[in-house]
N, CA and C atoms as an extended XYZ file, in Angstrom:
531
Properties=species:S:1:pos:R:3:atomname:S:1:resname:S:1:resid:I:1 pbc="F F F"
N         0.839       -1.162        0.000 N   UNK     1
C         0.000        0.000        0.000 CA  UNK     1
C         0.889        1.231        0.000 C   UNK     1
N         0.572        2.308       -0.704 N   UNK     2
C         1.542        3.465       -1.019 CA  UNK     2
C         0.611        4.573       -0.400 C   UNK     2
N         0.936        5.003        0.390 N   UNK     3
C         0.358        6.488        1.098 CA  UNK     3
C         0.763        7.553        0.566 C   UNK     3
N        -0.482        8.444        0.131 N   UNK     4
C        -0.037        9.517       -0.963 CA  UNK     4
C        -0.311       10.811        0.119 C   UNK     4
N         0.516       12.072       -0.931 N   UNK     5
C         0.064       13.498       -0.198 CA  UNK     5
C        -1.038       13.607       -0.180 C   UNK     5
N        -1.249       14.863        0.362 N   UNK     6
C        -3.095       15.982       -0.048 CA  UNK     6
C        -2.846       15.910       -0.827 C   UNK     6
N        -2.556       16.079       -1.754 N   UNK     7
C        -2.120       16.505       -3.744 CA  UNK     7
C        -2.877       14.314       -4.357 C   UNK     7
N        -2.462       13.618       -3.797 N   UNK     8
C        -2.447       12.089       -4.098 CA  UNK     8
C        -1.485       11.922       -5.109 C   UNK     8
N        -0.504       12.716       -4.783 N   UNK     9
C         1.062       11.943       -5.308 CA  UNK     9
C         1.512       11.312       -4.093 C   UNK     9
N         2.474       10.098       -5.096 N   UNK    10
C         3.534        9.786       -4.187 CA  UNK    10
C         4.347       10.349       -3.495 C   UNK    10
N         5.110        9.924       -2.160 N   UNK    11
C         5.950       10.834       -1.544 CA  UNK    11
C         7.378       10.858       -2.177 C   UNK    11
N         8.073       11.560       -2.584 N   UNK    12
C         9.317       11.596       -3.090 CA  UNK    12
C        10.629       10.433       -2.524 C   UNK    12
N        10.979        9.741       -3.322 N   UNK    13
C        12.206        9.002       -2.704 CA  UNK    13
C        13.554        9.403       -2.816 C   UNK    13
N        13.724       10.772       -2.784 N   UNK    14
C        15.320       11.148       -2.991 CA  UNK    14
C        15.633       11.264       -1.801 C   UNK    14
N        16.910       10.619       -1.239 N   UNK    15
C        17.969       10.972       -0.117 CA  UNK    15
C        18.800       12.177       -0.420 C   UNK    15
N        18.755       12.721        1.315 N   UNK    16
C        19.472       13.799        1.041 CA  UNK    16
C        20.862       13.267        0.852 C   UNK    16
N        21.788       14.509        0.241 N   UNK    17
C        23.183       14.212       -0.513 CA  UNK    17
C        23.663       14.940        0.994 C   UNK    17
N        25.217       14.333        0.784 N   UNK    18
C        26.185       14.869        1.761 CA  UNK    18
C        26.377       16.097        1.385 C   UNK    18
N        26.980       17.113        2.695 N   UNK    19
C        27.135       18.535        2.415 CA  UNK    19
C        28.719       18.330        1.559 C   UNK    19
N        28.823       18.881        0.716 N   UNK    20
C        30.029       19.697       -0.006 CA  UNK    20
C        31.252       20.042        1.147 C   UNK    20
N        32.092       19.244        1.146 N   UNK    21
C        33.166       19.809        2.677 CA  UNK    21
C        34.134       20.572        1.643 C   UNK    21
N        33.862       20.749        0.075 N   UNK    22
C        35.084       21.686        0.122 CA  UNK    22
C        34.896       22.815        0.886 C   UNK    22
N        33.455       23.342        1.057 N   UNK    23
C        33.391       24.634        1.647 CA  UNK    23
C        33.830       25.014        2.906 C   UNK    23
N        34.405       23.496        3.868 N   UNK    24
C        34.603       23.566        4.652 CA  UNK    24
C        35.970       24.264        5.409 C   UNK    24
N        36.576       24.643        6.780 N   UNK    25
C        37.831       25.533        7.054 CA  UNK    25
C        38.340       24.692        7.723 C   UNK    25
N        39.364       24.126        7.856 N   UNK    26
C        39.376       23.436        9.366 CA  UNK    26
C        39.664       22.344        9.377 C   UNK    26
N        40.022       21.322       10.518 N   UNK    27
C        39.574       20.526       10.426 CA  UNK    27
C        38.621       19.438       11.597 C   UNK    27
N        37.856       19.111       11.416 N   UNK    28
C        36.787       18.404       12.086 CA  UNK    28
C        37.629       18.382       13.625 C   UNK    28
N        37.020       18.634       14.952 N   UNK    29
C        37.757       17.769       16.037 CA  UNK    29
C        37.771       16.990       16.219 C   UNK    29
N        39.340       16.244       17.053 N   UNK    30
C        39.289       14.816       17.214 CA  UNK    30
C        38.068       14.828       18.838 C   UNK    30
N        37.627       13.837       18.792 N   UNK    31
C        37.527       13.302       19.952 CA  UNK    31
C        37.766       13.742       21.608 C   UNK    31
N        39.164       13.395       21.242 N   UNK    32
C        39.550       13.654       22.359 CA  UNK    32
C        39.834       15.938       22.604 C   UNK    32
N        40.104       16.501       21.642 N   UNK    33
C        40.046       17.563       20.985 CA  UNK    33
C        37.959       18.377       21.928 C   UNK    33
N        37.529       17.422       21.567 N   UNK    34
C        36.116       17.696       21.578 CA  UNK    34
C        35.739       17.683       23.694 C   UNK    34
N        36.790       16.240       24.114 N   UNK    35
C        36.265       16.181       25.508 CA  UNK    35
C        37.076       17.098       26.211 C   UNK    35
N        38.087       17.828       25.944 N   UNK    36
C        38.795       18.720       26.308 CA  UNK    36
C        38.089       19.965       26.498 C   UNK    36
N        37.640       20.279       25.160 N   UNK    37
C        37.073       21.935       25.176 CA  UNK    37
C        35.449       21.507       25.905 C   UNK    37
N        35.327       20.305       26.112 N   UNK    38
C        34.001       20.381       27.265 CA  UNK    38
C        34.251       20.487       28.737 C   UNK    38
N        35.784       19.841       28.746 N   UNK    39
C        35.952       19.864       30.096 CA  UNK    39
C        36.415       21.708       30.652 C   UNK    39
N        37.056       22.199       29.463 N   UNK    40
C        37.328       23.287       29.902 CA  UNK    40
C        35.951       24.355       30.215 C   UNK    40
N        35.095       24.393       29.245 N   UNK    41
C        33.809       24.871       29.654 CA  UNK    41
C        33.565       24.557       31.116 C   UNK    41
N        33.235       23.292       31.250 N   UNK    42
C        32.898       22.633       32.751 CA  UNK    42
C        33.755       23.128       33.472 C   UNK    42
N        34.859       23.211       33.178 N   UNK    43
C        36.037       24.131       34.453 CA  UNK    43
C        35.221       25.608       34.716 C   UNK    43
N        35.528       26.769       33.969 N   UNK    44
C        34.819       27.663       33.560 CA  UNK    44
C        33.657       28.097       34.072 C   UNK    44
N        32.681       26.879       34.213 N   UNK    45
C        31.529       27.493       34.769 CA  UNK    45
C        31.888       27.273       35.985 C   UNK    45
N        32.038       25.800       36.052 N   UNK    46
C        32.622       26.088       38.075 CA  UNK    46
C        33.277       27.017       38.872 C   UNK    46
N        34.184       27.599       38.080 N   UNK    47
C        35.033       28.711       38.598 CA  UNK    47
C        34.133       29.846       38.486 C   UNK    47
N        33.408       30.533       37.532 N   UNK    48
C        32.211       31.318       37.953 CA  UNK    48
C        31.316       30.725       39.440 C   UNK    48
N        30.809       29.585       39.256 N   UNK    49
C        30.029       29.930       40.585 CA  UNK    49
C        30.801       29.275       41.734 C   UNK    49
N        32.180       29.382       41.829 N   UNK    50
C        32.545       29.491       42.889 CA  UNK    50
C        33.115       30.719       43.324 C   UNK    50
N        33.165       31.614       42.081 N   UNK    51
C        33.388       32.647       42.503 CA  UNK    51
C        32.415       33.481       43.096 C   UNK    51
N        30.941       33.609       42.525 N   UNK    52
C        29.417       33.890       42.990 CA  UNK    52
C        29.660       33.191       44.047 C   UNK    52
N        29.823       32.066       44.607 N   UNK    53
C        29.835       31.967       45.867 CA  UNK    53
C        30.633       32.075       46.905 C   UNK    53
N        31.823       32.801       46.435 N   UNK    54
C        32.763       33.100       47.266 CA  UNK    54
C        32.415       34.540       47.869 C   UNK    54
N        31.895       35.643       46.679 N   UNK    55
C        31.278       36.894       46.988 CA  UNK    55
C        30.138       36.653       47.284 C   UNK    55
N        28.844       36.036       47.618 N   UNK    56
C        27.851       35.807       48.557 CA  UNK    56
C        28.498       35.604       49.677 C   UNK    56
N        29.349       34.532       49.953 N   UNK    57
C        30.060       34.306       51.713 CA  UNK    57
C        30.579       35.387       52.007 C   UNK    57
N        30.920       36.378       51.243 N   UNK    58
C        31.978       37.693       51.630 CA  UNK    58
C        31.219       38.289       51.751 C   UNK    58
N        29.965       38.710       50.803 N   UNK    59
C        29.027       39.589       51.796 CA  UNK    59
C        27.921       39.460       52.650 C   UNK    59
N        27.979       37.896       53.052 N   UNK    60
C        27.377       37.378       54.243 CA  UNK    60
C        28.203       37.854       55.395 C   UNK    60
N        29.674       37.119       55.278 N   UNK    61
C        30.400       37.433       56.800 CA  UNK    61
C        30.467       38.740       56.700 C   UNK    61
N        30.318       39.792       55.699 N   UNK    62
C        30.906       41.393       56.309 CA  UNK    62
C        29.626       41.722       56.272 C   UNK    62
N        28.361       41.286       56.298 N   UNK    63
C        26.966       41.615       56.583 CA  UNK    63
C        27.054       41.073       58.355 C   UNK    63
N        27.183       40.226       58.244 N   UNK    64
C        27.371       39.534       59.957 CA  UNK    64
C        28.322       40.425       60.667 C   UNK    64
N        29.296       40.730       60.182 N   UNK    65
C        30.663       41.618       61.034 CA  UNK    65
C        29.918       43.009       61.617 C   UNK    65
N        29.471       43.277       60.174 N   UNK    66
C        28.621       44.403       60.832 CA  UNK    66
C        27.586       44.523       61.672 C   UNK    66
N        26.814       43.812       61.569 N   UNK    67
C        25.811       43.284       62.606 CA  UNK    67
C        26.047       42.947       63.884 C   UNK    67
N        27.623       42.440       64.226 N   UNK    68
C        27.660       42.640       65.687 CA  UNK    68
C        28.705       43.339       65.936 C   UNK    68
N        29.585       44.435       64.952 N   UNK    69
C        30.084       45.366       65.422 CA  UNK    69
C        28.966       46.636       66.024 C   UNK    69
N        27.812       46.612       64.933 N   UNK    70
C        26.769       47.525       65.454 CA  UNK    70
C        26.093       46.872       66.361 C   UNK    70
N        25.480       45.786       67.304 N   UNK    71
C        25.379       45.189       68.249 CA  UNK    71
C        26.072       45.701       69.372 C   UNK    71
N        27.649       45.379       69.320 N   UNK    72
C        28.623       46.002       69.902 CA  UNK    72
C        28.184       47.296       70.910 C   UNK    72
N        28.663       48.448       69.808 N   UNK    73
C        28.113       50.009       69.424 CA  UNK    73
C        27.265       50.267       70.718 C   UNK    73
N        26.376       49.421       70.155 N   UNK    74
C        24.784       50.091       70.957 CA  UNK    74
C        24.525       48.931       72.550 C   UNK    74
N        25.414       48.346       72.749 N   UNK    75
C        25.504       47.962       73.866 CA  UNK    75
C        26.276       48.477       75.165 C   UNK    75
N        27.500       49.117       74.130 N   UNK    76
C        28.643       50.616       74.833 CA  UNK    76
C        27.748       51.653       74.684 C   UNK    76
N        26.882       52.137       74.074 N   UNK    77
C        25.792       53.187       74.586 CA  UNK    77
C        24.826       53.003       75.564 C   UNK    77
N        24.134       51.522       75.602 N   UNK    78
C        23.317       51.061       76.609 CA  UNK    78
C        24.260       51.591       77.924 C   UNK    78
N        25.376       50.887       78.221 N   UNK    79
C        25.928       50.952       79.186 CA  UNK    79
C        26.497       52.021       79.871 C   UNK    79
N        27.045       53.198       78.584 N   UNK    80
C        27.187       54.214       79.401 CA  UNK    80
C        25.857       54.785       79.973 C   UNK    80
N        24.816       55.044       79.704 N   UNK    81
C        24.104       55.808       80.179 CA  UNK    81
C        23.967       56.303       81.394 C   UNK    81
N        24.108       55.582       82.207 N   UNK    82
C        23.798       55.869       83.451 CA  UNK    82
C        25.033       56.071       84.468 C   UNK    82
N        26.251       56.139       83.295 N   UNK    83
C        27.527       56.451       84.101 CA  UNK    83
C        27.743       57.847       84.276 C   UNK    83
N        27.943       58.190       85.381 N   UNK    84
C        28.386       59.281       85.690 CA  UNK    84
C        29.733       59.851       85.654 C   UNK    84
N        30.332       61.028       85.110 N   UNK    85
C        31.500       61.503       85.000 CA  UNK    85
C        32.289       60.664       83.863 C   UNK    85
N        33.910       60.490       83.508 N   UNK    86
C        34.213       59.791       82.409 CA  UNK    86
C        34.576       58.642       82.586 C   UNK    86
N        33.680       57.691       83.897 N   UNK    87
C        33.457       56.262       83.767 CA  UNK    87
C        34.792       55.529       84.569 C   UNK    87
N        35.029       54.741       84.767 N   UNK    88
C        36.218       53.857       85.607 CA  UNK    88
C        37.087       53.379       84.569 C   UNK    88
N        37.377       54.000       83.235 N   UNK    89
C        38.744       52.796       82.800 CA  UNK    89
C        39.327       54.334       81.703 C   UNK    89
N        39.034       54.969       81.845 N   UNK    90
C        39.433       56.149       80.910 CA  UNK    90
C        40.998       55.637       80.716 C   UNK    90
N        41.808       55.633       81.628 N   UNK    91
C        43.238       54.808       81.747 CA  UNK    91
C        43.508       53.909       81.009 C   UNK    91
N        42.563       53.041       80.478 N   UNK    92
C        42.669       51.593       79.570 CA  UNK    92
C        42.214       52.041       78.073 C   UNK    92
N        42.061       53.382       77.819 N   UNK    93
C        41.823       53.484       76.885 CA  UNK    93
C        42.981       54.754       75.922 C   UNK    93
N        42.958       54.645       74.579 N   UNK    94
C        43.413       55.651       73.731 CA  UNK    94
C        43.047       55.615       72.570 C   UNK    94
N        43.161       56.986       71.530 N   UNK    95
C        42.748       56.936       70.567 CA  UNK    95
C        44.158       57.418       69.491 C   UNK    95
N        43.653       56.805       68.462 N   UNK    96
C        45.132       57.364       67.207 CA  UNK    96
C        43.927       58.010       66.177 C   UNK    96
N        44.294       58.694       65.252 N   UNK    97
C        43.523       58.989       64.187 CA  UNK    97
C        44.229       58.213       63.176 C   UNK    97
N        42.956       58.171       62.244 N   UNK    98
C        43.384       57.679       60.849 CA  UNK    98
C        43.658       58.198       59.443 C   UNK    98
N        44.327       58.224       58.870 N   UNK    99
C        44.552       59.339       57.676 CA  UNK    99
C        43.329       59.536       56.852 C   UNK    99
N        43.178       60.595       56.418 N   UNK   100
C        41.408       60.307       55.861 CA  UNK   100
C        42.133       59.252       54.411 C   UNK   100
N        43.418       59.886       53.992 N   UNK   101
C        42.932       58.630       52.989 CA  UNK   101
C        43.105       57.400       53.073 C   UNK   101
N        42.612       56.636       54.185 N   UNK   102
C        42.935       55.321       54.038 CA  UNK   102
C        41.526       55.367       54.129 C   UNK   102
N        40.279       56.523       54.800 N   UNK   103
C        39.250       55.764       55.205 CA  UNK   103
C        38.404       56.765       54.237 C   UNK   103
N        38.812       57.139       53.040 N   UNK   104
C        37.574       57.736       51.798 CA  UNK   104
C        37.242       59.144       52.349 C   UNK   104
N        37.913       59.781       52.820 N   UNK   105
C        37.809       60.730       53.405 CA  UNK   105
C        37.049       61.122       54.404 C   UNK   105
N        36.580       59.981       55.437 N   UNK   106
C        36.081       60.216       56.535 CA  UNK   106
C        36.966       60.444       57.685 C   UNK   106
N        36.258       60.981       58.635 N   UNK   107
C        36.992       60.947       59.943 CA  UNK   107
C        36.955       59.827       60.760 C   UNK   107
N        38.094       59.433       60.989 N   UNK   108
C        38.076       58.115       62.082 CA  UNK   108
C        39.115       58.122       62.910 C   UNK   108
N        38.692       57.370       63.844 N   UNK   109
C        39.652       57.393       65.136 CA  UNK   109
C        39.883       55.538       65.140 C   UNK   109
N        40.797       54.659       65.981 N   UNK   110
C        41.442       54.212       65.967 CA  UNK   110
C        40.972       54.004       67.990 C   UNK   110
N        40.502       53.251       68.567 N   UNK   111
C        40.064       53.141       69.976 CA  UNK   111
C        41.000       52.267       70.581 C   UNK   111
N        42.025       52.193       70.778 N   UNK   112
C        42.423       50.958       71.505 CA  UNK   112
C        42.145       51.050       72.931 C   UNK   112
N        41.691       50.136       73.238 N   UNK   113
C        41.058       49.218       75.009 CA  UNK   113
C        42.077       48.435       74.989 C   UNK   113
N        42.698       48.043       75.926 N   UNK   114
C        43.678       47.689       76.588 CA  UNK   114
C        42.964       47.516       78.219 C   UNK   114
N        43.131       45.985       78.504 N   UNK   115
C        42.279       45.272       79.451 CA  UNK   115
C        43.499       45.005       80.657 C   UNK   115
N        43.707       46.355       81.857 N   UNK   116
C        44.809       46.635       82.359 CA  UNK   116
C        44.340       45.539       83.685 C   UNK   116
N        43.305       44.707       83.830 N   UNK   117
C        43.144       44.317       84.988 CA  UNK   117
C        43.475       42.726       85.253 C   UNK   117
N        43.302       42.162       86.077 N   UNK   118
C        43.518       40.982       86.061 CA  UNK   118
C        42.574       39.788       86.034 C   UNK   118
N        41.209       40.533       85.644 N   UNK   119
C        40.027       39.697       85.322 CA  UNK   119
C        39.663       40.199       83.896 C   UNK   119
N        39.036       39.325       83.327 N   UNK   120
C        38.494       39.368       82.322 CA  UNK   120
C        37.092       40.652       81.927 C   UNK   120
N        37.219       41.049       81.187 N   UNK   121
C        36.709       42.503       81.322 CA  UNK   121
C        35.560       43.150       79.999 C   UNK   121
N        35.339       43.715       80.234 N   UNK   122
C        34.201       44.246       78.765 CA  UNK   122
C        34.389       46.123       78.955 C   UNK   122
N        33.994       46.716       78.072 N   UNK   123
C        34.332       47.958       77.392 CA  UNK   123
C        33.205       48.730       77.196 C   UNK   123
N        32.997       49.858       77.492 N   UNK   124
C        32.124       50.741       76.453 CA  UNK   124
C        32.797       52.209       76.521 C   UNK   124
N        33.109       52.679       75.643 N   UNK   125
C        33.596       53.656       75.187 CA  UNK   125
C        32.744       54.763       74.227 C   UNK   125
N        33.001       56.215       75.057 N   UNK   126
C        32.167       57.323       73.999 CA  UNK   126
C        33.185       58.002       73.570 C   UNK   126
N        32.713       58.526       72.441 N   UNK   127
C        33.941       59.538       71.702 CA  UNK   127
C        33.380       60.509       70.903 C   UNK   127
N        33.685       61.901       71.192 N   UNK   128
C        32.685       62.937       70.824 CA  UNK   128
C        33.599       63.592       70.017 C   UNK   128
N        32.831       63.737       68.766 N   UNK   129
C        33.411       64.718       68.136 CA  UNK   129
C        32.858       66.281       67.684 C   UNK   129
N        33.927       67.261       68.724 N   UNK   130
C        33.508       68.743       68.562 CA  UNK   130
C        33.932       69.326       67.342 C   UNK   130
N        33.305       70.402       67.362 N   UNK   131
C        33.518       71.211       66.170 CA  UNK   131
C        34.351       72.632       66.953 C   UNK   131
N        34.736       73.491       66.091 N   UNK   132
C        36.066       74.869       66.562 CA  UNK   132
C        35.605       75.242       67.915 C   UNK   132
N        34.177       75.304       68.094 N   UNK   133
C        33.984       76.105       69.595 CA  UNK   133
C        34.382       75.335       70.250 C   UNK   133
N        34.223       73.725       70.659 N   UNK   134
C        34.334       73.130       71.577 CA  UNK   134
C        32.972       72.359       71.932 C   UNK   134
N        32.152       72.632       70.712 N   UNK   135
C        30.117       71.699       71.269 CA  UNK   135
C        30.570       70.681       70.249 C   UNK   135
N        30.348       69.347       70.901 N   UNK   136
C        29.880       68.158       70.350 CA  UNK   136
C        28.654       68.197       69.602 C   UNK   136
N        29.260       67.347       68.112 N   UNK   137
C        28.140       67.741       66.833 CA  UNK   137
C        28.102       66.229       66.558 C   UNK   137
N        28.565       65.567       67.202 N   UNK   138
C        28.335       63.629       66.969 CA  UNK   138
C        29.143       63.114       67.870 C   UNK   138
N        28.132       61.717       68.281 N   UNK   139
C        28.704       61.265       69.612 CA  UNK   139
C        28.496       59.729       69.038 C   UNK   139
N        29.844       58.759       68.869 N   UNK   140
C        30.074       57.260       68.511 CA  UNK   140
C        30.404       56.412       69.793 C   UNK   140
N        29.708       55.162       69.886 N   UNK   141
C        30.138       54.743       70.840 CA  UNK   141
C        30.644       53.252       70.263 C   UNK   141
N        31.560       52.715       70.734 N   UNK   142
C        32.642       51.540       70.877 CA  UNK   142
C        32.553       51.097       71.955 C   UNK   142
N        32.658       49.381       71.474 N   UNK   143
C        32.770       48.973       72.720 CA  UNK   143
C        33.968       47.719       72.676 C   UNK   143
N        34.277       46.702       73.903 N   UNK   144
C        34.937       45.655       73.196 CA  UNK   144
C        34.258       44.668       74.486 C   UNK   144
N        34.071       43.398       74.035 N   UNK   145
C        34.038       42.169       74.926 CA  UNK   145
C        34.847       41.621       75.608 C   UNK   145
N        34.779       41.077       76.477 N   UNK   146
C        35.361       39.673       77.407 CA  UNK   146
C        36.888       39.552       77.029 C   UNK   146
N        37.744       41.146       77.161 N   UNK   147
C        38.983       41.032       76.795 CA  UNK   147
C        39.856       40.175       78.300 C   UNK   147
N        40.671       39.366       77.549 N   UNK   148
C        41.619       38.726       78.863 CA  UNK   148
C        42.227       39.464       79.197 C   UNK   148
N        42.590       39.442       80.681 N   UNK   149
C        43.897       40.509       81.242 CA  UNK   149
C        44.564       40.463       80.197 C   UNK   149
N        45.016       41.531       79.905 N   UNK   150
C        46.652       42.129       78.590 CA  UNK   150
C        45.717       42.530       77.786 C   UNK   150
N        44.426       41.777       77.117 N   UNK   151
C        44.549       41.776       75.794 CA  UNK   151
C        43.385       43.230       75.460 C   UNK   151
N        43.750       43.298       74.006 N   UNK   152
C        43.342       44.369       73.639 CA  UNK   152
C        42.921       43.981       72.143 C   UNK   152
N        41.770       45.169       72.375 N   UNK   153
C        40.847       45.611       71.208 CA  UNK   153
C        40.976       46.684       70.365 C   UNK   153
N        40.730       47.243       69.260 N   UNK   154
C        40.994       48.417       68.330 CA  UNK   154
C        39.592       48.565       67.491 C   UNK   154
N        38.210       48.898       68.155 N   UNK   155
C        37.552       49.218       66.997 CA  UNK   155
C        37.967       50.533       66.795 C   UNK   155
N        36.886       50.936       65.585 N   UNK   156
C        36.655       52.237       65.049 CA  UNK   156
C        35.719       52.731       65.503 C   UNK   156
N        35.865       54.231       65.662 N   UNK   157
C        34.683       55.333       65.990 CA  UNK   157
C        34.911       56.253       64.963 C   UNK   157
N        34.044       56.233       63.705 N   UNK   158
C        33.554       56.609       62.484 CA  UNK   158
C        32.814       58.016       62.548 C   UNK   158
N        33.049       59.136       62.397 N   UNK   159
C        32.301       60.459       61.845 CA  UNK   159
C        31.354       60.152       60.757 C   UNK   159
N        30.174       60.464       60.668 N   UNK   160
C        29.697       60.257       59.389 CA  UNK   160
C        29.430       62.039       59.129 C   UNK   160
N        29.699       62.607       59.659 N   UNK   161
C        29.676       64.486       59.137 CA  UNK   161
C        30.744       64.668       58.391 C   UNK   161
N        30.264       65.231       56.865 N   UNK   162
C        31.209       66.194       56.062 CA  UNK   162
C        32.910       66.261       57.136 C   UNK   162
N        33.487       66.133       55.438 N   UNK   163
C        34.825       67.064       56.146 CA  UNK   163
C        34.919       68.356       56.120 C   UNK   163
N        34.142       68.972       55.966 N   UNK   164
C        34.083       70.403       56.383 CA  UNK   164
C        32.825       70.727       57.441 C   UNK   164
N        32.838       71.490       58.378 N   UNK   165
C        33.889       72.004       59.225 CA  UNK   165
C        34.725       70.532       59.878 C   UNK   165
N        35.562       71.259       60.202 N   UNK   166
C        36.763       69.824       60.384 CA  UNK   166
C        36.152       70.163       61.966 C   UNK   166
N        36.531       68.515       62.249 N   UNK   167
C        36.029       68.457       63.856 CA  UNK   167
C        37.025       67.444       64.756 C   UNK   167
N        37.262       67.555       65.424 N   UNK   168
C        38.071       67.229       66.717 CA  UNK   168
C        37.518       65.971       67.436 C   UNK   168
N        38.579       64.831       67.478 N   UNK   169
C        37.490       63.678       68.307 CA  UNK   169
C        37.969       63.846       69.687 C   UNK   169
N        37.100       63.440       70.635 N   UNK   170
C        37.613       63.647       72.173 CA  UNK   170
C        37.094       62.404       72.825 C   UNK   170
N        37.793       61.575       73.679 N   UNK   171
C        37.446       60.622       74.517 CA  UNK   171
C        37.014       61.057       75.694 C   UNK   171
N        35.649       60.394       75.855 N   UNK   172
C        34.449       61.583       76.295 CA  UNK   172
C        34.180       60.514       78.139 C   UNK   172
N        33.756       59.553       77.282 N   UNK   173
C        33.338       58.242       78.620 CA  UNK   173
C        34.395       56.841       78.201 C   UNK   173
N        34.693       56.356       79.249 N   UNK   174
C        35.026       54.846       79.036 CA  UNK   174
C        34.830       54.079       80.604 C   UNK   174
N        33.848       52.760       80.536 N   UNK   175
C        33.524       52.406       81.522 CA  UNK   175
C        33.922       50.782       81.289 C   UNK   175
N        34.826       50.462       82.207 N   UNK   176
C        35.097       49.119       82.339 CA  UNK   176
C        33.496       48.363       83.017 C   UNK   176
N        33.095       46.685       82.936 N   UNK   177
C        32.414       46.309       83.477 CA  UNK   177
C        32.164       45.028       83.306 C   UNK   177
């Protein structure tokens, strides 16, 4: 039985012909030629998403860093509050400044706590920064944890005000506890 088109012709019996390779450049890859440039692809992409996942973990942990440096912060503000005068460890503490250009042209200070006692100790530190008269126009607080006798801490206490008017940092409170 012969199955015809819509038309009720027969269906054509010509095979297609091979393509013409003169037109071709090159020559064909081998094999092994072929599992190579797959494996290198496959390299390639892996190294992309391990790199995507190397910068997700990087801005996970410096999402986390920040999260309990500002934790920190506001636990050395909790604590000063209710201290009176510039607190019991003013002695365990100092400040360095930082060149603005290392920090984009902000103002920063440099806190080192230094844990002068022989118990294990915690920190909160204020640091005010005045402007020419002498009035505090921003007040940062630092703190440090469960430093061992000797050991010592260095956060930052960050200006976020313009560099103009230039302002003066002053170590205001520091309360051991």
């Amino acid at each position: 039985m012969c199955i015809r088109d819509s038309n009720g012709d027969a269906p054509s019996t010509t095979r297609p012909t091979a393509p013409d390779t003169a037109s071709f450049s090159g020559t064909p890859p081998t094999a092994l030629e072929s599992k190579a440039s797959a494996a290198v692809e496959s390299a390639r992409a892996a190294a992309s998403a391990a790199a995507s996942s190397a910068s997700a973990a990087a801005s996970s942990f410096e999402a986390s860093v920040s999260a309990e440096v500002e934790r920190a912060n506001r636990a050395a503000e909790t604590e000063l509050e209710d201290v009176d005068g510039q607190g019991n460890a003013m002695s365990d503490v100092s400040m360095t400044g930082k060149p603005r250009s290392e920090t984009g042209g902000l103002l920063a200070v440099v806190v080192t706590i230094t844990n002068k006692t022989d118990r294990t100790a915690s920190y909160a530190v204020q640091v005010d920064f005045l402007d020419g008269s002498g009035k505090a126009v921003e007040t940062r607080f630092v703190g440090a944890e469960d430093l061992e006798p000797g050991e010592r801490a260095q956060p930052l206490a960050i200006s976020r005000k313009p560099a103009e008017p230039v302002l003066t940092p002053k170590l205001a409170k520091a309360q051991r506890y």
